[in-house]
PDB file of C-alpha atoms in Angstrom:
ATOM      1  CA  MET A   1     -51.982  78.393 127.577  1.00 96.00           C
ATOM      2  CA  ILE A   2     -53.413  79.088 124.179  1.00 97.00           C
ATOM      3  CA  LEU A   3     -50.816  81.727 122.181  1.00 98.00           C
ATOM      4  CA  GLY A   4     -52.285  81.804 119.334  1.00 97.00           C
ATOM      5  CA  ILE A   5     -55.208  81.442 116.934  1.00 98.00           C
ATOM      6  CA  GLY A   6     -56.001  81.496 112.921  1.00 97.00           C
ATOM      7  CA  THR A   7     -58.225  80.680 110.733  1.00 97.00           C
ATOM      8  CA  ASP A   8     -59.522  80.267 106.765  1.00 97.00           C
ATOM      9  CA  LEU A   9     -61.855  79.647 104.343  1.00 98.00           C
ATOM     10  CA  ALA A  10     -60.459  78.528 100.960  1.00 98.00           C
ATOM     11  CA  ASN A  11     -62.596  78.510  97.582  1.00 98.00           C
ATOM     12  CA  ILE A  12     -61.547  75.451  96.349  1.00 98.00           C
ATOM     13  CA  GLU A  13     -63.162  76.496  92.935  1.00 98.00           C
ATOM     14  CA  ARG A  14     -59.682  79.313  92.884  1.00 98.00           C
ATOM     15  CA  ILE A  15     -57.530  76.917  93.949  1.00 98.00           C
ATOM     16  CA  ALA A  16     -58.705  74.859  91.191  1.00 98.00           C
ATOM     17  CA  ALA A  17     -57.914  78.052  88.868  1.00 98.00           C
ATOM     18  CA  THR A  18     -55.209  78.548  89.441  1.00 98.00           C
ATOM     19  CA  LEU A  19     -53.288  74.917  89.771  1.00 97.00           C
ATOM     20  CA  ASP A  20     -54.889  75.478  85.950  1.00 97.00           C
ATOM     21  CA  ARG A  21     -53.137  78.826  85.529  1.00 97.00           C
ATOM     22  CA  PHE A  22     -49.552  78.680  86.983  1.00 97.00           C
ATOM     23  CA  GLY A  23     -49.565  75.198  87.530  1.00 94.00           C
ATOM     24  CA  ASP A  24     -46.224  74.103  88.735  1.00 96.00           C
ATOM     25  CA  ARG A  25     -45.347  77.811  89.791  1.00 97.00           C
ATOM     26  CA  PHE A  26     -48.128  78.190  92.048  1.00 97.00           C
ATOM     27  CA  ARG A  27     -47.243  74.397  93.737  1.00 97.00           C
ATOM     28  CA  ASN A  28     -43.699  75.178  94.303  1.00 97.00           C
ATOM     29  CA  ARG A  29     -44.348  79.061  95.710  1.00 96.00           C
ATOM     30  CA  VAL A  30     -46.520  77.623  97.689  1.00 96.00           C
ATOM     31  CA  PHE A  31     -46.428  74.055  98.926  1.00 98.00           C
ATOM     32  CA  THR A  32     -43.642  71.817  99.632  1.00 97.00           C
ATOM     33  CA  GLU A  33     -42.502  68.805  98.362  1.00 97.00           C
ATOM     34  CA  THR A  34     -44.209  66.202 100.608  1.00 95.00           C
ATOM     35  CA  GLU A  35     -47.706  68.412 100.243  1.00 97.00           C
ATOM     36  CA  GLN A  36     -47.371  67.808  96.116  1.00 97.00           C
ATOM     37  CA  ARG A  37     -46.344  64.437  96.767  1.00 96.00           C
ATOM     38  CA  LYS A  38     -50.109  64.011  99.695  1.00 95.00           C
ATOM     39  CA  ALA A  39     -52.142  66.506  96.908  1.00 97.00           C
ATOM     40  CA  GLU A  40     -51.442  64.445  93.556  1.00 97.00           C
ATOM     41  CA  ARG A  41     -51.729  60.595  94.871  1.00 96.00           C
ATOM     42  CA  ARG A  42     -55.626  62.604  95.781  1.00 94.00           C
ATOM     43  CA  LYS A  43     -59.207  62.091  93.831  1.00 95.00           C
ATOM     44  CA  ASP A  44     -59.559  65.767  94.803  1.00 96.00           C
ATOM     45  CA  VAL A  45     -56.187  67.028  94.074  1.00 97.00           C
ATOM     46  CA  ALA A  46     -57.434  70.708  94.096  1.00 98.00           C
ATOM     47  CA  GLY A  47     -59.548  70.236  97.321  1.00 97.00           C
ATOM     48  CA  THR A  48     -56.567  69.297  99.304  1.00 97.00           C
ATOM     49  CA  TYR A  49     -54.521  71.746  98.398  1.00 98.00           C
ATOM     50  CA  ALA A  50     -56.699  74.303  99.470  1.00 98.00           C
ATOM     51  CA  LYS A  51     -56.971  72.004 102.445  1.00 98.00           C
ATOM     52  CA  ARG A  52     -53.619  73.404 103.246  1.00 98.00           C
ATOM     53  CA  TRP A  53     -54.147  76.817 101.659  1.00 97.00           C
ATOM     54  CA  ALA A  54     -56.257  77.602 104.475  1.00 98.00           C
ATOM     55  CA  ALA A  55     -54.265  76.029 107.060  1.00 98.00           C
ATOM     56  CA  LYS A  56     -51.052  77.727 105.645  1.00 97.00           C
ATOM     57  CA  GLU A  57     -53.127  81.222 106.000  1.00 95.00           C
ATOM     58  CA  ALA A  58     -54.725  80.225 109.696  1.00 96.00           C
ATOM     59  CA  CYS A  59     -51.012  79.037 110.484  1.00 96.00           C
ATOM     60  CA  SER A  60     -50.202  82.782 109.524  1.00 95.00           C
ATOM     61  CA  LYS A  61     -52.791  83.973 111.621  1.00 94.00           C
ATOM     62  CA  ALA A  62     -51.974  82.381 114.634  1.00 96.00           C
ATOM     63  CA  LEU A  63     -48.477  83.437 114.781  1.00 95.00           C
ATOM     64  CA  GLY A  64     -50.063  87.175 115.097  1.00 91.00           C
ATOM     65  CA  THR A  65     -48.123  87.608 111.912  1.00 84.00           C
ATOM     66  CA  GLY A  66     -51.016  87.070 108.893  1.00 72.00           C
ATOM     67  CA  LEU A  67     -48.193  86.096 105.416  1.00 71.00           C
ATOM     68  CA  ARG A  68     -45.718  89.141 105.892  1.00 70.00           C
ATOM     69  CA  MET A  69     -43.143  89.502 108.085  1.00 69.00           C
ATOM     70  CA  GLY A  70     -40.853  87.760 106.221  1.00 70.00           C
ATOM     71  CA  ILE A  71     -42.995  84.550 106.764  1.00 82.00           C
ATOM     72  CA  SER A  72     -42.879  82.297 103.480  1.00 89.00           C
ATOM     73  CA  TRP A  73     -45.460  79.775 102.203  1.00 93.00           C
ATOM     74  CA  LYS A  74     -42.835  76.427 102.914  1.00 95.00           C
ATOM     75  CA  ASP A  75     -42.351  77.756 106.463  1.00 95.00           C
ATOM     76  CA  MET A  76     -46.063  75.937 107.268  1.00 97.00           C
ATOM     77  CA  ALA A  77     -45.791  72.673 106.035  1.00 97.00           C
ATOM     78  CA  VAL A  78     -49.040  70.199 106.321  1.00 97.00           C
ATOM     79  CA  SER A  79     -47.894  66.393 106.561  1.00 95.00           C
ATOM     80  CA  ASN A  80     -49.844  63.897 108.124  1.00 94.00           C
ATOM     81  CA  LEU A  81     -49.736  60.956 110.678  1.00 96.00           C
ATOM     82  CA  PRO A  82     -50.331  57.027 109.435  1.00 95.00           C
ATOM     83  CA  THR A  83     -53.575  57.910 111.664  1.00 96.00           C
ATOM     84  CA  GLY A  84     -54.289  60.269 108.758  1.00 93.00           C
ATOM     85  CA  GLN A  85     -54.880  63.084 111.330  1.00 96.00           C
ATOM     86  CA  PRO A  86     -53.466  66.286 109.985  1.00 97.00           C
ATOM     87  CA  VAL A  87     -50.475  67.868 111.343  1.00 97.00           C
ATOM     88  CA  MET A  88     -48.413  70.930 111.090  1.00 97.00           C
ATOM     89  CA  GLN A  89     -44.400  71.663 111.297  1.00 97.00           C
ATOM     90  CA  VAL A  90     -43.404  75.163 110.723  1.00 97.00           C
ATOM     91  CA  THR A  91     -39.091  75.654 109.678  1.00 96.00           C
ATOM     92  CA  GLY A  92     -37.359  79.310 108.870  1.00 94.00           C
ATOM     93  CA  TRP A  93     -38.813  82.085 110.015  1.00 92.00           C
ATOM     94  CA  ALA A  94     -42.269  80.479 111.696  1.00 95.00           C
ATOM     95  CA  ALA A  95     -40.237  79.112 113.708  1.00 96.00           C
ATOM     96  CA  GLU A  96     -38.265  81.597 114.754  1.00 94.00           C
ATOM     97  CA  ARG A  97     -41.738  83.369 115.766  1.00 95.00           C
ATOM     98  CA  LEU A  98     -43.071  80.762 117.441  1.00 97.00           C
ATOM     99  CA  ALA A  99     -39.753  80.519 119.426  1.00 97.00           C
ATOM    100  CA  ALA A 100     -40.225  83.883 119.737  1.00 96.00           C
ATOM    101  CA  MET A 101     -44.095  83.248 121.662  1.00 96.00           C
ATOM    102  CA  THR A 102     -42.973  80.791 123.707  1.00 98.00           C
ATOM    103  CA  PRO A 103     -42.744  81.341 126.822  1.00 97.00           C
ATOM    104  CA  GLU A 104     -39.575  80.034 128.799  1.00 95.00           C
ATOM    105  CA  GLY A 105     -39.488  76.840 129.996  1.00 95.00           C
ATOM    106  CA  PHE A 106     -42.619  75.835 127.360  1.00 97.00           C
ATOM    107  CA  GLU A 107     -42.854  74.288 124.445  1.00 97.00           C
ATOM    108  CA  ALA A 108     -45.419  75.461 121.771  1.00 98.00           C
ATOM    109  CA  ILE A 109     -47.485  72.205 120.285  1.00 98.00           C
ATOM    110  CA  ILE A 110     -49.262  73.549 116.840  1.00 98.00           C
ATOM    111  CA  HIS A 111     -52.919  71.607 116.638  1.00 98.00           C
ATOM    112  CA  VAL A 112     -54.399  71.701 113.374  1.00 98.00           C
ATOM    113  CA  THR A 113     -57.841  70.302 112.081  1.00 98.00           C
ATOM    114  CA  LEU A 114     -58.817  70.404 107.965  1.00 98.00           C
ATOM    115  CA  THR A 115     -62.179  70.105 106.234  1.00 97.00           C
ATOM    116  CA  ASP A 116     -63.738  70.821 103.011  1.00 97.00           C
ATOM    117  CA  ASP A 117     -67.433  70.765 101.913  1.00 96.00           C
ATOM    118  CA  HIS A 118     -67.127  71.710  98.388  1.00 95.00           C
ATOM    119  CA  PRO A 119     -66.626  74.505  97.413  1.00 97.00           C
ATOM    120  CA  ARG A 120     -65.265  75.190 100.588  1.00 98.00           C
ATOM    121  CA  ALA A 121     -61.971  74.692 102.197  1.00 98.00           C
ATOM    122  CA  GLN A 122     -61.562  75.127 106.195  1.00 98.00           C
ATOM    123  CA  ALA A 123     -58.926  75.284 107.975  1.00 98.00           C
ATOM    124  CA  PHE A 124     -58.161  76.144 112.325  1.00 98.00           C
ATOM    125  CA  VAL A 125     -55.137  76.564 113.931  1.00 98.00           C
ATOM    126  CA  VAL A 126     -54.551  76.737 117.559  1.00 98.00           C
ATOM    127  CA  ILE A 127     -51.508  77.408 119.409  1.00 98.00           C
ATOM    128  CA  GLU A 128     -50.399  75.635 122.581  1.00 98.00           C
ATOM    129  CA  ALA A 129     -48.334  75.878 125.503  1.00 97.00           C
ATOM    130  CA  ARG A 130     -47.805  73.048 127.028  1.00 96.00           C
ATOM    131  CA  ARG A 131     -45.125  73.495 130.530  1.00 94.00           C
ATOM    132  CA  ILE A 132     -42.383  71.191 130.119  1.00 92.00           C
ATOM    133  CA  GLY A 133     -41.242  69.382 133.042  1.00 81.00           C
ATOM    134  CA  PRO A 134     -43.698  67.544 135.823  1.00 74.00           C
ATOM    135  CA  GLU A 135     -46.920  69.189 136.218  1.00 67.00           C
ATOM    136  CA  ILE A 136     -47.473  71.865 139.053  1.00 63.00           C
ATOM    137  CA  PRO A 137     -50.875  71.175 141.073  1.00 63.00           C
TER     138      PRO A 137
END
């Protein structure tokens, strides 16, 4: 069952300008150390940050809160599997919200996809509730 869906579109040039203007202050407020290491290794640093920004916005929407109600930017983090597939982890208040919206007997799975076509970066997040235990026909 689908618990939430979120999407966001970010302007890569706006993120680049914010990085130029605020630098580490912006990076450290919004992105985890893992996200920062990934972005700083990439050729398109601003595009990488923009996709992660969009993913955090999309995740907050899928959680049904937007960026309010105590959710922190760093409560949502994007990393990648060895295959390159992006994955979203939630901690803090975002994890509490996810637990509260997940029905008993189910586990929450967060699906995330990222794309960019300069000057835009886009993310979609779908939160699925999957039954724990054997499938019931």
